């Protein structure tokens, strides 16, 4: 997890799963001389980036992170997904992300309050919602609308499931 305002770089061969609050704001300090669709170097935003950079020492995520309670503006009890196989990665007032290391199958309940985003970062198999079954592979992404239903994931994979 990279917090907003943290200077970071993305090198060749890196797979990124970016989940964020709706925002189109990215300030580039350096861009490896990449070019846009017209062959021009992409714009840099060094001054703007320096204005918003977070200079505090980075503290890595710890698995004991608690959920955010929007009503009280404070941390709440840790939220568990319906399966014991899901590991809470991050929780904020906008979304919760879970990592599932699946070696056979997992069922994830979806309620009427939140939709789910499922992104596969490793492996392959099938994902089923009701009668709808789709094959997946690394890099595939699925959105499951809110409603009383169950998502069945089968295969050997790693999935990032976001509750929005």
PDB file of C-alpha atoms in Angstrom:
ATOM      1  CA  UNK A   1       0.000   0.000   0.000  1.00  0.00           C
ATOM      2  CA  UNK A   2       1.268   3.455  -0.920  1.00  0.00           C
ATOM      3  CA  UNK A   3      -0.379   6.330   0.914  1.00  0.00           C
ATOM      4  CA  UNK A   4      -1.354   9.491  -0.962  1.00  0.00           C
ATOM      5  CA  UNK A   5       1.493  11.993  -0.969  1.00  0.00           C
ATOM      6  CA  UNK A   6       4.205   9.315  -0.916  1.00  0.00           C
ATOM      7  CA  UNK A   7       6.844   9.640  -3.621  1.00  0.00           C
ATOM      8  CA  UNK A   8       7.084   6.305  -5.398  1.00  0.00           C
ATOM      9  CA  UNK A   9       8.306   4.801  -8.658  1.00  0.00           C
ATOM     10  CA  UNK A  10       7.035   1.966 -10.793  1.00  0.00           C
ATOM     11  CA  UNK A  11       9.618  -0.037 -12.689  1.00  0.00           C
ATOM     12  CA  UNK A  12       9.354  -2.342 -15.680  1.00  0.00           C
ATOM     13  CA  UNK A  13       7.694  -5.707 -15.069  1.00  0.00           C
ATOM     14  CA  UNK A  14       5.664  -4.530 -12.070  1.00  0.00           C
ATOM     15  CA  UNK A  15       1.981  -5.482 -11.811  1.00  0.00           C
ATOM     16  CA  UNK A  16      -0.015  -2.817  -9.991  1.00  0.00           C
ATOM     17  CA  UNK A  17      -3.434  -3.187  -8.466  1.00  0.00           C
ATOM     18  CA  UNK A  18      -4.453   0.419  -7.805  1.00  0.00           C
ATOM     19  CA  UNK A  19      -7.537   0.911  -5.674  1.00  0.00           C
ATOM     20  CA  UNK A  20      -8.306   4.432  -4.635  1.00  0.00           C
ATOM     21  CA  UNK A  21     -10.919   6.993  -3.852  1.00  0.00           C
ATOM     22  CA  UNK A  22     -12.213   8.489  -7.123  1.00  0.00           C
ATOM     23  CA  UNK A  23      -9.501  10.899  -8.256  1.00  0.00           C
ATOM     24  CA  UNK A  24      -7.740  11.747 -11.493  1.00  0.00           C
ATOM     25  CA  UNK A  25      -4.910  13.640  -9.817  1.00  0.00           C
ATOM     26  CA  UNK A  26      -1.409  12.301 -10.431  1.00  0.00           C
ATOM     27  CA  UNK A  27       1.685  14.478 -10.181  1.00  0.00           C
ATOM     28  CA  UNK A  28       4.688  13.154 -12.094  1.00  0.00           C
ATOM     29  CA  UNK A  29       8.134  14.065 -10.800  1.00  0.00           C
ATOM     30  CA  UNK A  30       9.924  11.890 -13.360  1.00  0.00           C
ATOM     31  CA  UNK A  31       8.508   9.686 -16.105  1.00  0.00           C
ATOM     32  CA  UNK A  32      11.421   7.678 -17.548  1.00  0.00           C
ATOM     33  CA  UNK A  33      11.132   9.734 -20.762  1.00  0.00           C
ATOM     34  CA  UNK A  34       7.904   7.949 -21.705  1.00  0.00           C
ATOM     35  CA  UNK A  35       5.899   9.413 -24.557  1.00  0.00           C
ATOM     36  CA  UNK A  36       2.208  10.110 -25.090  1.00  0.00           C
ATOM     37  CA  UNK A  37       0.221   8.866 -28.113  1.00  0.00           C
ATOM     38  CA  UNK A  38       1.584  11.810 -30.182  1.00  0.00           C
ATOM     39  CA  UNK A  39       5.241  11.029 -29.392  1.00  0.00           C
ATOM     40  CA  UNK A  40       5.684  13.900 -26.921  1.00  0.00           C
ATOM     41  CA  UNK A  41       7.279  13.439 -23.519  1.00  0.00           C
ATOM     42  CA  UNK A  42       4.558  13.312 -20.860  1.00  0.00           C
ATOM     43  CA  UNK A  43       4.141  16.419 -18.713  1.00  0.00           C
ATOM     44  CA  UNK A  44       5.932  16.585 -15.363  1.00  0.00           C
ATOM     45  CA  UNK A  45       4.467  18.306 -12.273  1.00  0.00           C
ATOM     46  CA  UNK A  46       7.448  18.704  -9.953  1.00  0.00           C
ATOM     47  CA  UNK A  47       6.304  21.898  -8.195  1.00  0.00           C
ATOM     48  CA  UNK A  48       2.776  20.580  -7.572  1.00  0.00           C
ATOM     49  CA  UNK A  49       4.162  17.255  -6.334  1.00  0.00           C
ATOM     50  CA  UNK A  50       6.483  18.977  -3.882  1.00  0.00           C
ATOM     51  CA  UNK A  51       3.519  20.979  -2.545  1.00  0.00           C
ATOM     52  CA  UNK A  52       1.637  17.812  -1.511  1.00  0.00           C
ATOM     53  CA  UNK A  53       4.407  15.347  -0.705  1.00  0.00           C
ATOM     54  CA  UNK A  54       4.130  13.649   2.692  1.00  0.00           C
ATOM     55  CA  UNK A  55       7.566  13.931   4.310  1.00  0.00           C
ATOM     56  CA  UNK A  56       6.727  11.894   7.409  1.00  0.00           C
ATOM     57  CA  UNK A  57       8.563   8.585   7.794  1.00  0.00           C
ATOM     58  CA  UNK A  58       6.702   5.797   5.990  1.00  0.00           C
ATOM     59  CA  UNK A  59       5.197   3.195   8.326  1.00  0.00           C
ATOM     60  CA  UNK A  60       4.338  -0.075   6.554  1.00  0.00           C
ATOM     61  CA  UNK A  61       0.882  -1.526   6.884  1.00  0.00           C
ATOM     62  CA  UNK A  62       0.428  -3.869   9.839  1.00  0.00           C
ATOM     63  CA  UNK A  63      -2.140  -6.671   9.743  1.00  0.00           C
ATOM     64  CA  UNK A  64      -3.720  -5.383  12.943  1.00  0.00           C
ATOM     65  CA  UNK A  65      -5.155  -2.360  11.110  1.00  0.00           C
ATOM     66  CA  UNK A  66      -8.685  -1.522  12.197  1.00  0.00           C
ATOM     67  CA  UNK A  67     -11.648  -0.480  10.111  1.00  0.00           C
ATOM     68  CA  UNK A  68     -12.722   3.133   9.857  1.00  0.00           C
ATOM     69  CA  UNK A  69     -16.052   4.063  11.478  1.00  0.00           C
ATOM     70  CA  UNK A  70     -17.489   6.927   9.427  1.00  0.00           C
ATOM     71  CA  UNK A  71     -20.082   7.779  12.081  1.00  0.00           C
ATOM     72  CA  UNK A  72     -17.521   8.451  14.820  1.00  0.00           C
ATOM     73  CA  UNK A  73     -14.548   9.373  12.611  1.00  0.00           C
ATOM     74  CA  UNK A  74     -12.497   6.827  14.578  1.00  0.00           C
ATOM     75  CA  UNK A  75     -11.136   3.342  14.199  1.00  0.00           C
ATOM     76  CA  UNK A  76     -13.676   0.574  14.737  1.00  0.00           C
ATOM     77  CA  UNK A  77     -13.318  -3.120  15.405  1.00  0.00           C
ATOM     78  CA  UNK A  78     -11.516  -5.049  12.683  1.00  0.00           C
ATOM     79  CA  UNK A  79     -13.963  -6.093   9.987  1.00  0.00           C
ATOM     80  CA  UNK A  80     -13.842  -9.676   8.797  1.00  0.00           C
ATOM     81  CA  UNK A  81     -15.085 -10.783   5.378  1.00  0.00           C
ATOM     82  CA  UNK A  82     -17.513 -13.712   5.402  1.00  0.00           C
ATOM     83  CA  UNK A  83     -14.702 -16.166   4.655  1.00  0.00           C
ATOM     84  CA  UNK A  84     -11.877 -16.854   7.074  1.00  0.00           C
ATOM     85  CA  UNK A  85      -9.536 -16.996   4.070  1.00  0.00           C
ATOM     86  CA  UNK A  86      -9.771 -13.239   3.384  1.00  0.00           C
ATOM     87  CA  UNK A  87      -6.996 -11.087   4.877  1.00  0.00           C
ATOM     88  CA  UNK A  88      -7.918  -7.438   5.450  1.00  0.00           C
ATOM     89  CA  UNK A  89      -5.343  -5.304   3.612  1.00  0.00           C
ATOM     90  CA  UNK A  90      -6.772  -1.850   4.154  1.00  0.00           C
ATOM     91  CA  UNK A  91      -9.951  -0.228   5.376  1.00  0.00           C
ATOM     92  CA  UNK A  92     -11.038   3.396   5.095  1.00  0.00           C
ATOM     93  CA  UNK A  93     -14.303   5.265   4.863  1.00  0.00           C
ATOM     94  CA  UNK A  94     -14.398   4.709   1.080  1.00  0.00           C
ATOM     95  CA  UNK A  95     -13.601   1.009   0.704  1.00  0.00           C
ATOM     96  CA  UNK A  96     -12.156  -2.167   2.249  1.00  0.00           C
ATOM     97  CA  UNK A  97      -9.677  -4.446   0.458  1.00  0.00           C
ATOM     98  CA  UNK A  98      -9.125  -8.108   1.210  1.00  0.00           C
ATOM     99  CA  UNK A  99      -6.567 -10.533  -0.169  1.00  0.00           C
ATOM    100  CA  UNK A 100      -7.664 -14.111  -0.781  1.00  0.00           C
ATOM    101  CA  UNK A 101      -5.070 -16.864  -1.306  1.00  0.00           C
ATOM    102  CA  UNK A 102      -7.282 -19.523  -2.871  1.00  0.00           C
ATOM    103  CA  UNK A 103      -6.095 -23.101  -3.350  1.00  0.00           C
ATOM    104  CA  UNK A 104      -9.465 -24.689  -4.152  1.00  0.00           C
ATOM    105  CA  UNK A 105     -12.531 -22.492  -3.731  1.00  0.00           C
ATOM    106  CA  UNK A 106     -13.977 -19.679  -1.644  1.00  0.00           C
ATOM    107  CA  UNK A 107     -17.464 -18.216  -1.225  1.00  0.00           C
ATOM    108  CA  UNK A 108     -17.929 -14.495  -0.612  1.00  0.00           C
ATOM    109  CA  UNK A 109     -21.328 -13.152   0.380  1.00  0.00           C
ATOM    110  CA  UNK A 110     -22.470  -9.883  -1.178  1.00  0.00           C
ATOM    111  CA  UNK A 111     -25.102  -7.773   0.572  1.00  0.00           C
ATOM    112  CA  UNK A 112     -27.379  -5.017  -0.677  1.00  0.00           C
ATOM    113  CA  UNK A 113     -25.219  -2.191   0.710  1.00  0.00           C
ATOM    114  CA  UNK A 114     -21.935  -2.684  -1.190  1.00  0.00           C
ATOM    115  CA  UNK A 115     -20.736  -3.907  -4.569  1.00  0.00           C
ATOM    116  CA  UNK A 116     -17.524  -5.929  -4.952  1.00  0.00           C
ATOM    117  CA  UNK A 117     -14.551  -5.566  -7.253  1.00  0.00           C
ATOM    118  CA  UNK A 118     -12.520  -8.756  -7.788  1.00  0.00           C
ATOM    119  CA  UNK A 119      -9.046  -8.503  -9.358  1.00  0.00           C
ATOM    120  CA  UNK A 120      -6.930 -11.598  -9.952  1.00  0.00           C
ATOM    121  CA  UNK A 121      -3.187 -11.080  -9.413  1.00  0.00           C
ATOM    122  CA  UNK A 122      -2.148 -14.752  -9.700  1.00  0.00           C
ATOM    123  CA  UNK A 123      -3.543 -18.004 -11.083  1.00  0.00           C
ATOM    124  CA  UNK A 124      -6.595 -18.983 -13.081  1.00  0.00           C
ATOM    125  CA  UNK A 125      -9.966 -20.676 -12.622  1.00  0.00           C
ATOM    126  CA  UNK A 126     -13.639 -19.704 -12.648  1.00  0.00           C
ATOM    127  CA  UNK A 127     -15.786 -17.122 -10.926  1.00  0.00           C
ATOM    128  CA  UNK A 128     -19.516 -17.737 -10.486  1.00  0.00           C
ATOM    129  CA  UNK A 129     -22.363 -15.474  -9.438  1.00  0.00           C
ATOM    130  CA  UNK A 130     -25.646 -17.390  -9.599  1.00  0.00           C
ATOM    131  CA  UNK A 131     -25.817 -19.119 -12.979  1.00  0.00           C
ATOM    132  CA  UNK A 132     -23.219 -16.789 -14.558  1.00  0.00           C
ATOM    133  CA  UNK A 133     -19.800 -18.514 -14.741  1.00  0.00           C
ATOM    134  CA  UNK A 134     -16.694 -16.900 -16.264  1.00  0.00           C
ATOM    135  CA  UNK A 135     -13.107 -18.066 -16.613  1.00  0.00           C
ATOM    136  CA  UNK A 136     -10.436 -15.757 -15.181  1.00  0.00           C
ATOM    137  CA  UNK A 137      -6.670 -15.354 -15.491  1.00  0.00           C
ATOM    138  CA  UNK A 138      -4.040 -12.994 -14.069  1.00  0.00           C
ATOM    139  CA  UNK A 139      -5.053  -9.368 -14.555  1.00  0.00           C
ATOM    140  CA  UNK A 140      -8.772 -10.028 -15.042  1.00  0.00           C
ATOM    141  CA  UNK A 141     -11.199  -7.820 -13.131  1.00  0.00           C
ATOM    142  CA  UNK A 142     -14.872  -8.366 -12.312  1.00  0.00           C
ATOM    143  CA  UNK A 143     -17.497  -6.134 -10.730  1.00  0.00           C
ATOM    144  CA  UNK A 144     -20.320  -7.745  -8.757  1.00  0.00           C
ATOM    145  CA  UNK A 145     -23.322  -5.503  -8.173  1.00  0.00           C
ATOM    146  CA  UNK A 146     -24.776  -5.117  -4.696  1.00  0.00           C
ATOM    147  CA  UNK A 147     -27.542  -7.568  -3.817  1.00  0.00           C
ATOM    148  CA  UNK A 148     -28.097 -10.706  -1.804  1.00  0.00           C
ATOM    149  CA  UNK A 149     -25.847 -13.140  -3.676  1.00  0.00           C
ATOM    150  CA  UNK A 150     -22.756 -15.272  -3.339  1.00  0.00           C
ATOM    151  CA  UNK A 151     -19.553 -15.083  -5.373  1.00  0.00           C
ATOM    152  CA  UNK A 152     -17.907 -18.491  -5.817  1.00  0.00           C
ATOM    153  CA  UNK A 153     -14.247 -18.424  -6.875  1.00  0.00           C
ATOM    154  CA  UNK A 154     -12.613 -21.712  -7.864  1.00  0.00           C
ATOM    155  CA  UNK A 155      -9.007 -22.416  -8.808  1.00  0.00           C
ATOM    156  CA  UNK A 156      -5.537 -21.710  -7.505  1.00  0.00           C
ATOM    157  CA  UNK A 157      -5.170 -17.952  -7.358  1.00  0.00           C
ATOM    158  CA  UNK A 158      -4.701 -14.734  -5.456  1.00  0.00           C
ATOM    159  CA  UNK A 159      -7.622 -12.313  -5.624  1.00  0.00           C
ATOM    160  CA  UNK A 160      -7.972  -8.779  -4.313  1.00  0.00           C
ATOM    161  CA  UNK A 161     -11.610  -8.243  -3.342  1.00  0.00           C
ATOM    162  CA  UNK A 162     -12.721  -4.690  -2.689  1.00  0.00           C
ATOM    163  CA  UNK A 163     -15.949  -3.839  -0.902  1.00  0.00           C
ATOM    164  CA  UNK A 164     -17.183  -0.443  -2.094  1.00  0.00           C
TER     165      UNK A 164
END
